[in-house]
Short mmCIF file of C-alpha atoms in Angstrom, two decimals:
data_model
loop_
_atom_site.label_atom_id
_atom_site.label_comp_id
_atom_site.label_asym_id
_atom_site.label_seq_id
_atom_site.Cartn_x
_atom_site.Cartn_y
_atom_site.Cartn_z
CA UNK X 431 0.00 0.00 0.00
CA UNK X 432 1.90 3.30 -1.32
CA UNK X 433 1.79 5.98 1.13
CA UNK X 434 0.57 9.16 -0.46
CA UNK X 435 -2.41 8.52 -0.48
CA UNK X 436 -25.64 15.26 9.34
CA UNK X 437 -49.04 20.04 8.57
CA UNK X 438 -47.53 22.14 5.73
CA UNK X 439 -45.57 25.26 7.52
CA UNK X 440 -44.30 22.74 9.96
CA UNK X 441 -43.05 20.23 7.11
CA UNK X 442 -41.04 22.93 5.63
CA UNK X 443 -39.79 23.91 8.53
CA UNK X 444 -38.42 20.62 9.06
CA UNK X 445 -37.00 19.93 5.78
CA UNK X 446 -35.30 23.57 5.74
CA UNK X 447 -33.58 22.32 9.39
CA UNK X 448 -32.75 19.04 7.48
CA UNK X 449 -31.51 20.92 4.97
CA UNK X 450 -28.93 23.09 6.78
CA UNK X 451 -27.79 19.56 8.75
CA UNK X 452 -27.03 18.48 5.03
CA UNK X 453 -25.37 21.46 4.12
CA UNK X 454 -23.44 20.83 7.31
CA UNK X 455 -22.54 17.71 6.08
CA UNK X 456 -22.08 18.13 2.39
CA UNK X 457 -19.71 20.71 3.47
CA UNK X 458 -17.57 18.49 4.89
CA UNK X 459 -18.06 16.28 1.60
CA UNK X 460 -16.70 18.88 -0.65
CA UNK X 461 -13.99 19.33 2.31
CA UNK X 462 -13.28 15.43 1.94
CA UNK X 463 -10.85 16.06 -0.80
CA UNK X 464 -9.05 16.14 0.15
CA UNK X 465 1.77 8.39 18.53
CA UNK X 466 0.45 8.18 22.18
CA UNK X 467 -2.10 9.43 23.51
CA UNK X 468 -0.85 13.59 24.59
CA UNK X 469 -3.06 14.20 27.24
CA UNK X 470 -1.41 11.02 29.05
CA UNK X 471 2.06 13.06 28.85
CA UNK X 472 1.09 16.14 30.12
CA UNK X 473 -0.05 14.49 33.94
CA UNK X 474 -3.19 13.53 32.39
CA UNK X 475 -4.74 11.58 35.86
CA UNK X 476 -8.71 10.92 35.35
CA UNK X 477 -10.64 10.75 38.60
CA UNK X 478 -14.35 10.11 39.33
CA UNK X 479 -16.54 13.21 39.84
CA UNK X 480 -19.56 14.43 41.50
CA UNK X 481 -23.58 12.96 40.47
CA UNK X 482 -24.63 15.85 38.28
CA UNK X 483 -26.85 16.38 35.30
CA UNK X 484 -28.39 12.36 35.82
CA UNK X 485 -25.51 11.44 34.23
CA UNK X 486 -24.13 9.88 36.87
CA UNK X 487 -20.23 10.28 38.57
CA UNK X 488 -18.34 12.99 36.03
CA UNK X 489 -15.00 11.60 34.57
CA UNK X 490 -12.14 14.63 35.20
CA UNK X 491 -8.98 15.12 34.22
CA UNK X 492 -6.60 17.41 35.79
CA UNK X 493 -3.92 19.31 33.73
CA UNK X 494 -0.96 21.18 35.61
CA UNK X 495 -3.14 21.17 38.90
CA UNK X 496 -6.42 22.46 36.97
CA UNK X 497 -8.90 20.13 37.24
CA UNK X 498 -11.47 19.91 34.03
CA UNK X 499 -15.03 17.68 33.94
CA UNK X 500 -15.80 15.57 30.60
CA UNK X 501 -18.83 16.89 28.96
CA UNK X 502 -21.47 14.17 28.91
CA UNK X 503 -23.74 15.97 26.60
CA UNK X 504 -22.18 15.85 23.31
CA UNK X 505 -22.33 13.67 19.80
CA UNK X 506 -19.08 13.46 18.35
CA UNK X 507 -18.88 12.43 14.40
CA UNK X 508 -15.83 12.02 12.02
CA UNK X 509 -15.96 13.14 8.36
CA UNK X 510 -13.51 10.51 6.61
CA UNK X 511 -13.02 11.32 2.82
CA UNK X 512 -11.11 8.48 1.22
CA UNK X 513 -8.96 8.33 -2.18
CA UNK X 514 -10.94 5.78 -3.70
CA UNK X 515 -14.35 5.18 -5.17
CA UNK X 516 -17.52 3.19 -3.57
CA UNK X 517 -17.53 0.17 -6.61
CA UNK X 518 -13.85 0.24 -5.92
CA UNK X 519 -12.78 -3.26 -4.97
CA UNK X 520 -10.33 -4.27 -2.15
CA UNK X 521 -8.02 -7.06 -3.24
CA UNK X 522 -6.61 -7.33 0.81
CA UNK X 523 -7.35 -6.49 3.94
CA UNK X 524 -4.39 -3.56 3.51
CA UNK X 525 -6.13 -2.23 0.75
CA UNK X 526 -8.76 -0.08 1.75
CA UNK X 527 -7.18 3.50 0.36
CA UNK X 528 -6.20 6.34 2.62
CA UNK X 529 -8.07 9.21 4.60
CA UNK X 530 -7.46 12.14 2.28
CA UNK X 531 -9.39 13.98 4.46
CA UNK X 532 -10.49 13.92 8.01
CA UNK X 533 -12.67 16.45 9.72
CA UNK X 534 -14.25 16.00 13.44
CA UNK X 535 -16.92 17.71 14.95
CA UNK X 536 -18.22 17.83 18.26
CA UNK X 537 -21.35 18.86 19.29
CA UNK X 538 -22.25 20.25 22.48
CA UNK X 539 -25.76 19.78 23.24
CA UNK X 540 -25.40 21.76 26.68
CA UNK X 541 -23.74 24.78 25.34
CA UNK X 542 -24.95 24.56 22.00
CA UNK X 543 -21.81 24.67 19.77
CA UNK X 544 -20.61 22.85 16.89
CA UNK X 545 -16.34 22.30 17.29
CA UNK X 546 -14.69 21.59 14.22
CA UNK X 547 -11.07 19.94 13.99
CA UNK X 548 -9.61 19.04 10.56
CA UNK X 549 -6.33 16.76 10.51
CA UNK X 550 -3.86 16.71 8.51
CA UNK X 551 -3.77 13.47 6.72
CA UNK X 552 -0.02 13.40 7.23
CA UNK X 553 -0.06 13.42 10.79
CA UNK X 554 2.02 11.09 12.82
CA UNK X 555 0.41 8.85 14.96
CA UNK X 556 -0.27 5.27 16.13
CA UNK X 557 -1.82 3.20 13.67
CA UNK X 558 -3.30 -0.60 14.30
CA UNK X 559 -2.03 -2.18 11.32
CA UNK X 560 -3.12 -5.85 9.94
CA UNK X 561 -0.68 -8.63 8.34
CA UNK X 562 -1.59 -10.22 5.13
CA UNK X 563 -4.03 -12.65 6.06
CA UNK X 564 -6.00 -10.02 7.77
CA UNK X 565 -4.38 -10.70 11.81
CA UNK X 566 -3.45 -8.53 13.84
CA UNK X 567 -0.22 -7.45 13.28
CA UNK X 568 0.35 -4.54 16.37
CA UNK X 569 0.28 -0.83 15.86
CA UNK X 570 2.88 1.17 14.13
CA UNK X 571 3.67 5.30 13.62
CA UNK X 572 2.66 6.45 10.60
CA UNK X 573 0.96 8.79 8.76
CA UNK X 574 -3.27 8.73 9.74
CA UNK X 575 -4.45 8.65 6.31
CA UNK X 576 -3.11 5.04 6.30
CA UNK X 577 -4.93 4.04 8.86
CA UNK X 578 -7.94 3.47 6.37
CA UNK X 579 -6.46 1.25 4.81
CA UNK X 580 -6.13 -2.08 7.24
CA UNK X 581 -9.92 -3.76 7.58
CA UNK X 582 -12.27 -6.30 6.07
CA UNK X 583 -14.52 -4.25 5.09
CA UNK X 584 -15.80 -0.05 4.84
CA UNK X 585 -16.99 -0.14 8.19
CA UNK X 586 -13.97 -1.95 9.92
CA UNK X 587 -11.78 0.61 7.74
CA UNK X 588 -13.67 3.29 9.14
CA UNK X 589 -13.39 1.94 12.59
CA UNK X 590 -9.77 1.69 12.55
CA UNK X 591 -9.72 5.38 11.46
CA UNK X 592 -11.72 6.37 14.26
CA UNK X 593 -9.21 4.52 16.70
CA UNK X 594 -5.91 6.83 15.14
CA UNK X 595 -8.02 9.60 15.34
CA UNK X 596 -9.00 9.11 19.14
CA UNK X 597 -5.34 7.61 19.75
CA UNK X 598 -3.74 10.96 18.32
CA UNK X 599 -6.07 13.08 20.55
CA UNK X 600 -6.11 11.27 23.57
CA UNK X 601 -10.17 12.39 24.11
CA UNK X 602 -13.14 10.38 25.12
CA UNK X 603 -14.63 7.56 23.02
CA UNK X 604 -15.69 9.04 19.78
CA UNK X 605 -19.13 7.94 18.62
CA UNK X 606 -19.41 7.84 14.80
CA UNK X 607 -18.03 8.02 11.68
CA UNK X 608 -19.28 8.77 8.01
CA UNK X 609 -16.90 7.58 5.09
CA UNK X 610 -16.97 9.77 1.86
CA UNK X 611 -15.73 7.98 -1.28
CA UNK X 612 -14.42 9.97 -4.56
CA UNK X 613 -17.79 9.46 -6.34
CA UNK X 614 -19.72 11.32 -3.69
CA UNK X 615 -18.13 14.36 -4.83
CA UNK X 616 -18.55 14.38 -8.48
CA UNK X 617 -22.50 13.27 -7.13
CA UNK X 618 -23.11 16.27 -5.27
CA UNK X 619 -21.27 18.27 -7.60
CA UNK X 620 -23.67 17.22 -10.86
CA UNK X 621 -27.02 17.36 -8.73
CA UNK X 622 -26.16 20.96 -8.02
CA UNK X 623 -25.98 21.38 -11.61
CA UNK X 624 -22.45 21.83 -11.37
CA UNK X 625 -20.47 24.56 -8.69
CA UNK X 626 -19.01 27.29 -10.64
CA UNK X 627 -15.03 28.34 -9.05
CA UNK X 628 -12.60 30.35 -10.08
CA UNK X 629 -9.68 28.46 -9.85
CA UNK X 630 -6.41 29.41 -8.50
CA UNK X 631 -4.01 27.29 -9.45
CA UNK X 632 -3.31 25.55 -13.00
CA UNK X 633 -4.68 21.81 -13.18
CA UNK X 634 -3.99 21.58 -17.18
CA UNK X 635 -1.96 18.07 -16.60
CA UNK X 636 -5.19 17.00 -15.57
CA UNK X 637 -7.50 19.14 -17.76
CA UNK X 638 -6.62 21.47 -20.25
CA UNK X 639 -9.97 23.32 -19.37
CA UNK X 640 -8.63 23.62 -15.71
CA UNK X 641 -6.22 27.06 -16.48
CA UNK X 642 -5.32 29.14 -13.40
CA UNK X 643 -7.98 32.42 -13.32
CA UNK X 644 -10.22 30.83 -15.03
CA UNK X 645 -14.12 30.62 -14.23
CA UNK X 646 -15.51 27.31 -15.04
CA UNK X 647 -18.56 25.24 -14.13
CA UNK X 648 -17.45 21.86 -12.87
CA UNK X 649 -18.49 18.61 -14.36
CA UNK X 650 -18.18 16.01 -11.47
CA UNK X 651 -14.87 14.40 -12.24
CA UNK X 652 -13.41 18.15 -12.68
CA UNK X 653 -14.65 18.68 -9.08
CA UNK X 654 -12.77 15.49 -8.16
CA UNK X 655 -9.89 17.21 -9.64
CA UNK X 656 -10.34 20.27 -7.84
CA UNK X 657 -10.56 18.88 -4.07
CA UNK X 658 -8.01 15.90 -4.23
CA UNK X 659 -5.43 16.48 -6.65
CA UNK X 660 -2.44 17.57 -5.37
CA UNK X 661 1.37 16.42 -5.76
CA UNK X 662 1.60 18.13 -9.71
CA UNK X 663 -0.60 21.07 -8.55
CA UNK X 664 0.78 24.62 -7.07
CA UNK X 665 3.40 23.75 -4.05
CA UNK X 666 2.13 20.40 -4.06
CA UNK X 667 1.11 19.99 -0.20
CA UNK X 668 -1.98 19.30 1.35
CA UNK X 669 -2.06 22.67 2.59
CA UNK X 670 -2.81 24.03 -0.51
CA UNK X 671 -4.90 21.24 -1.19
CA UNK X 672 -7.11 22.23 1.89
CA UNK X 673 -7.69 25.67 0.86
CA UNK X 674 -9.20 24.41 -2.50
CA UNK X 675 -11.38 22.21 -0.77
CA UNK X 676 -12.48 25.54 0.92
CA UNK X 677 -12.99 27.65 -2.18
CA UNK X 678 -15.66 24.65 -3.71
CA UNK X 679 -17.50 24.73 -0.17
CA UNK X 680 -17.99 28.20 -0.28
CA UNK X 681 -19.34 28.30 -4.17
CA UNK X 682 -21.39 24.97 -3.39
CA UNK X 683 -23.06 26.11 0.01
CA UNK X 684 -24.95 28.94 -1.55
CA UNK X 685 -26.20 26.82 -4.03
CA UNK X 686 -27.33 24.05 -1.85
CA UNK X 687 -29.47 26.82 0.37
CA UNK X 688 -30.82 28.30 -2.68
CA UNK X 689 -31.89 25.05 -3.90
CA UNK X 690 -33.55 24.30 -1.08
CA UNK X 691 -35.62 27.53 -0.83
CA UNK X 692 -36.74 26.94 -4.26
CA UNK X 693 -38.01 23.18 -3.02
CA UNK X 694 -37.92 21.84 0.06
CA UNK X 695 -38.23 18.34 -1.89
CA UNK X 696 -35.05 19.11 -2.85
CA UNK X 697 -33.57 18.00 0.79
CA UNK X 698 -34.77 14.24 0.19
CA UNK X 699 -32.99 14.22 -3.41
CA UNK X 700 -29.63 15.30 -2.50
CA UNK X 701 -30.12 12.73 0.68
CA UNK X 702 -31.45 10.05 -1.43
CA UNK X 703 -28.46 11.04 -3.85
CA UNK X 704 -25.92 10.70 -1.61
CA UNK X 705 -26.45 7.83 0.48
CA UNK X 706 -25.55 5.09 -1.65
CA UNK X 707 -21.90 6.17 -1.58
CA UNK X 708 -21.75 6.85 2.21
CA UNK X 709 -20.27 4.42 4.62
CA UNK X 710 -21.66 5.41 8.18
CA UNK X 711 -22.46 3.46 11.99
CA UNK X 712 -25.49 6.46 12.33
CA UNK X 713 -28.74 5.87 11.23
CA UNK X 714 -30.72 7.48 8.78
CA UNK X 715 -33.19 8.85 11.98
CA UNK X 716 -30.19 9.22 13.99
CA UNK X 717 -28.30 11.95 11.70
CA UNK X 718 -32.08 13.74 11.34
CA UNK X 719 -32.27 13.83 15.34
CA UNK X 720 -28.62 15.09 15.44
CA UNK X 721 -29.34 17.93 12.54
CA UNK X 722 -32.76 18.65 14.15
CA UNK X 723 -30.93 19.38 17.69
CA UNK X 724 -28.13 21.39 16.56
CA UNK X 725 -29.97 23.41 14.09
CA UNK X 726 -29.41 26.55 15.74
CA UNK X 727 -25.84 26.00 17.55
CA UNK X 728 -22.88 28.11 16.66
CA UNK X 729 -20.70 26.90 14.51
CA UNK X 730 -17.28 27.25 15.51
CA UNK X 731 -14.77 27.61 13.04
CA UNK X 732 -12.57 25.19 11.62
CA UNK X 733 -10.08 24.73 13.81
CA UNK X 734 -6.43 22.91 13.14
CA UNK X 735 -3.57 21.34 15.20
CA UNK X 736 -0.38 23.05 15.26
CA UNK X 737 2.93 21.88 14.51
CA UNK X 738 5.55 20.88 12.01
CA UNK X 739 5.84 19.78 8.24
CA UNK X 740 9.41 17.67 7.64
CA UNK X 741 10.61 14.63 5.40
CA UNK X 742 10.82 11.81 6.57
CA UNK X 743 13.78 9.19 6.53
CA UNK X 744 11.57 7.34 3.80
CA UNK X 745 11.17 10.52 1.64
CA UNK X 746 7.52 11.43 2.61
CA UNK X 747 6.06 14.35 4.09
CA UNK X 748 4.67 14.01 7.91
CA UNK X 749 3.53 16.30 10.10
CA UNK X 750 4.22 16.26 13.57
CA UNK X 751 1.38 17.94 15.66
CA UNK X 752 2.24 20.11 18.72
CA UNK X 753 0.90 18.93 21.98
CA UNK X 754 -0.67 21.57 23.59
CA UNK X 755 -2.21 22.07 20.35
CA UNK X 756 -3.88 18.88 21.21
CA UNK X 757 -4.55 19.47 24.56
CA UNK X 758 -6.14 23.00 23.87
CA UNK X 759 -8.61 21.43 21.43
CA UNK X 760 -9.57 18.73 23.66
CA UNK X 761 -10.46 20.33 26.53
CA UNK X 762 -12.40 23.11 25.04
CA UNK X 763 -14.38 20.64 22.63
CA UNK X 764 -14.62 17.77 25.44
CA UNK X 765 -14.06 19.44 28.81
CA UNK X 766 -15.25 22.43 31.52
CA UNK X 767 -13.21 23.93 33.63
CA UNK X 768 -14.17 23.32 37.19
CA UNK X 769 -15.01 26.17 38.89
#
């Protein structure tokens, strides 16, 4: 395996809240193209806390003598958008494709905030791997976008992404996961009629109709293009990468909305569109219930871990993520400060 690699005036209500959950979520679609556990390290001790809220005794964690209580009323979900295609086949159980992109959110039901973390797919961290007959084979360092790879199927794939992504952070158990193939994108990107960009940077090896500065309406596979290619295009890093993926989320948002003021029917097409693709452990009622709840949180913004970009011995970019960059995110998205 190479390396690079959410009566009538009530119904619309509804379906407009539904709508906005999908936004939420087809945002992080047309985002997807895209060690240890920290907290331990930094005199991470968890202790048992006080009955409060009917959940029961508290978890804490205390941090340089500051003591912090887990949040027990959140949903946490990881966006996973993978390098390969949903008819793609697997020939072994290391064969799965990489994480391209990986975006968790965390939302706080109490507070009523979204949190929003996007890693790096070259980030360093402990990865279960699997030998060639699909055992166990221990955990090694290595960049997180492999950890998609190693599984039997999507969903055990998925899993073991969820485990690198909770291993890296060092935060409570995170709930669920949503896998976003390559065909997803060129989907969403068609049933929108196609999202008009301007693009930046010159994709002409790919597409001669892909010229830096120009305007173009997308077909789907040019949309592909735009979010996930990356080593021939501009600096080549997945830096660069990311802010593309941020330039087609901002021209394909407004044209979700709009589409669904014109209709609200148009909220069941793009969901009916896009779940074949999808690989996810929520429920179809589930992700409606989440969207319905958090329809009028505050979104935080996008939020990223700091830290270094080097070559490594093999050749290949990693990126080494500073630690109380963790730690910062992980108590403000998981944790309260006791008072």
């Amino acid at each position: 395996m190479g390396r690079n690699r959410p009566e009538r005036q009530s119904g619309r209500v509804l379906a407009v809240k539904l709508g906005v959950v999908l936004v939420g979520l087809v945002i992080l679609l047309a985002l997807g193209y895209v060690g240890g556990r920290y907290l331990e390290k930094r005199r991470y001790t968890e202790t048992r806390g006080e009955l409060k809220d009917g959940f029961g005794e508290v978890p804490t964690v205390e941090i340089d003598g500051v003591t912090y209580e887990q949040k027990m009323n959140v949903t946490s979900l990881l966006m996973i958008g993978i390098d390969k295609r949903s008819t793609d086949e697997n020939k072994s159980y290391r064969d799965g494709g990489q994480s391209d992109f990986l975006l968790l959110l965390v939302l706080d039901h109490k507070n009523k905030t979204i949190h929003q973390l996007q890693i790096d797919r070259d980030t360093m961290t402990s990865v279960n791997v699997l030998g060639l007959f699909g055992n166990s084979a221990g955990s090694r360092v290595m960049q997180i976008c492999l950890s998609h790879g190693y599984g039997m199927d999507r969903q055990e794939r998925c899993k073991n992404t969820l485990s690198a992504v909770q291993g890296l952070l060092g935060c409570p158990e995170l709930e669920s996961y949503m896998e976003i193939p390559l065909d997803a994108i060129a989907a969403l990107n068609d049933l929108l009629g196609g999202v008009t960009v301007t693009l930046q940077d010159d994709f002409t090896m790919a597409d001669p109709a892909m010229q830096a500065g120009a305007t173009i309406t997308l077909t789907g596979e040019q949309a592909v293009t735009l979010v996930r290619r990356r080593t021939d295009v501009a600096d080549g890093t997945n830096e660069a990468r990311m802010k593309r993926q941020r330039i087609f989320m901002d021209a394909a948002v407004p044209m979700i909305r709009e589409k669904i003021d014109e209709s609200s029917g148009f909220v069941t097409t793009m969901l009916d569109t896009l779940t074949p693709y999808l690989t996810t452990n929520m429920v179809r009622g589930q992700m409606i219930n989440e969207i319905n709840r958090a329809y009028y949180y505050k979104v935080e913004p996008v939020q990223y871990l700091d830290g270094d970009h080097v070559i490594g011995e093999d050749g290949f970019m990693e990126f080494h993520a500073d630690e109380q960059s963790i730690v910062d995110f992980v108590l403000n998205a998981f944790y309260t400060k006791r008072e």
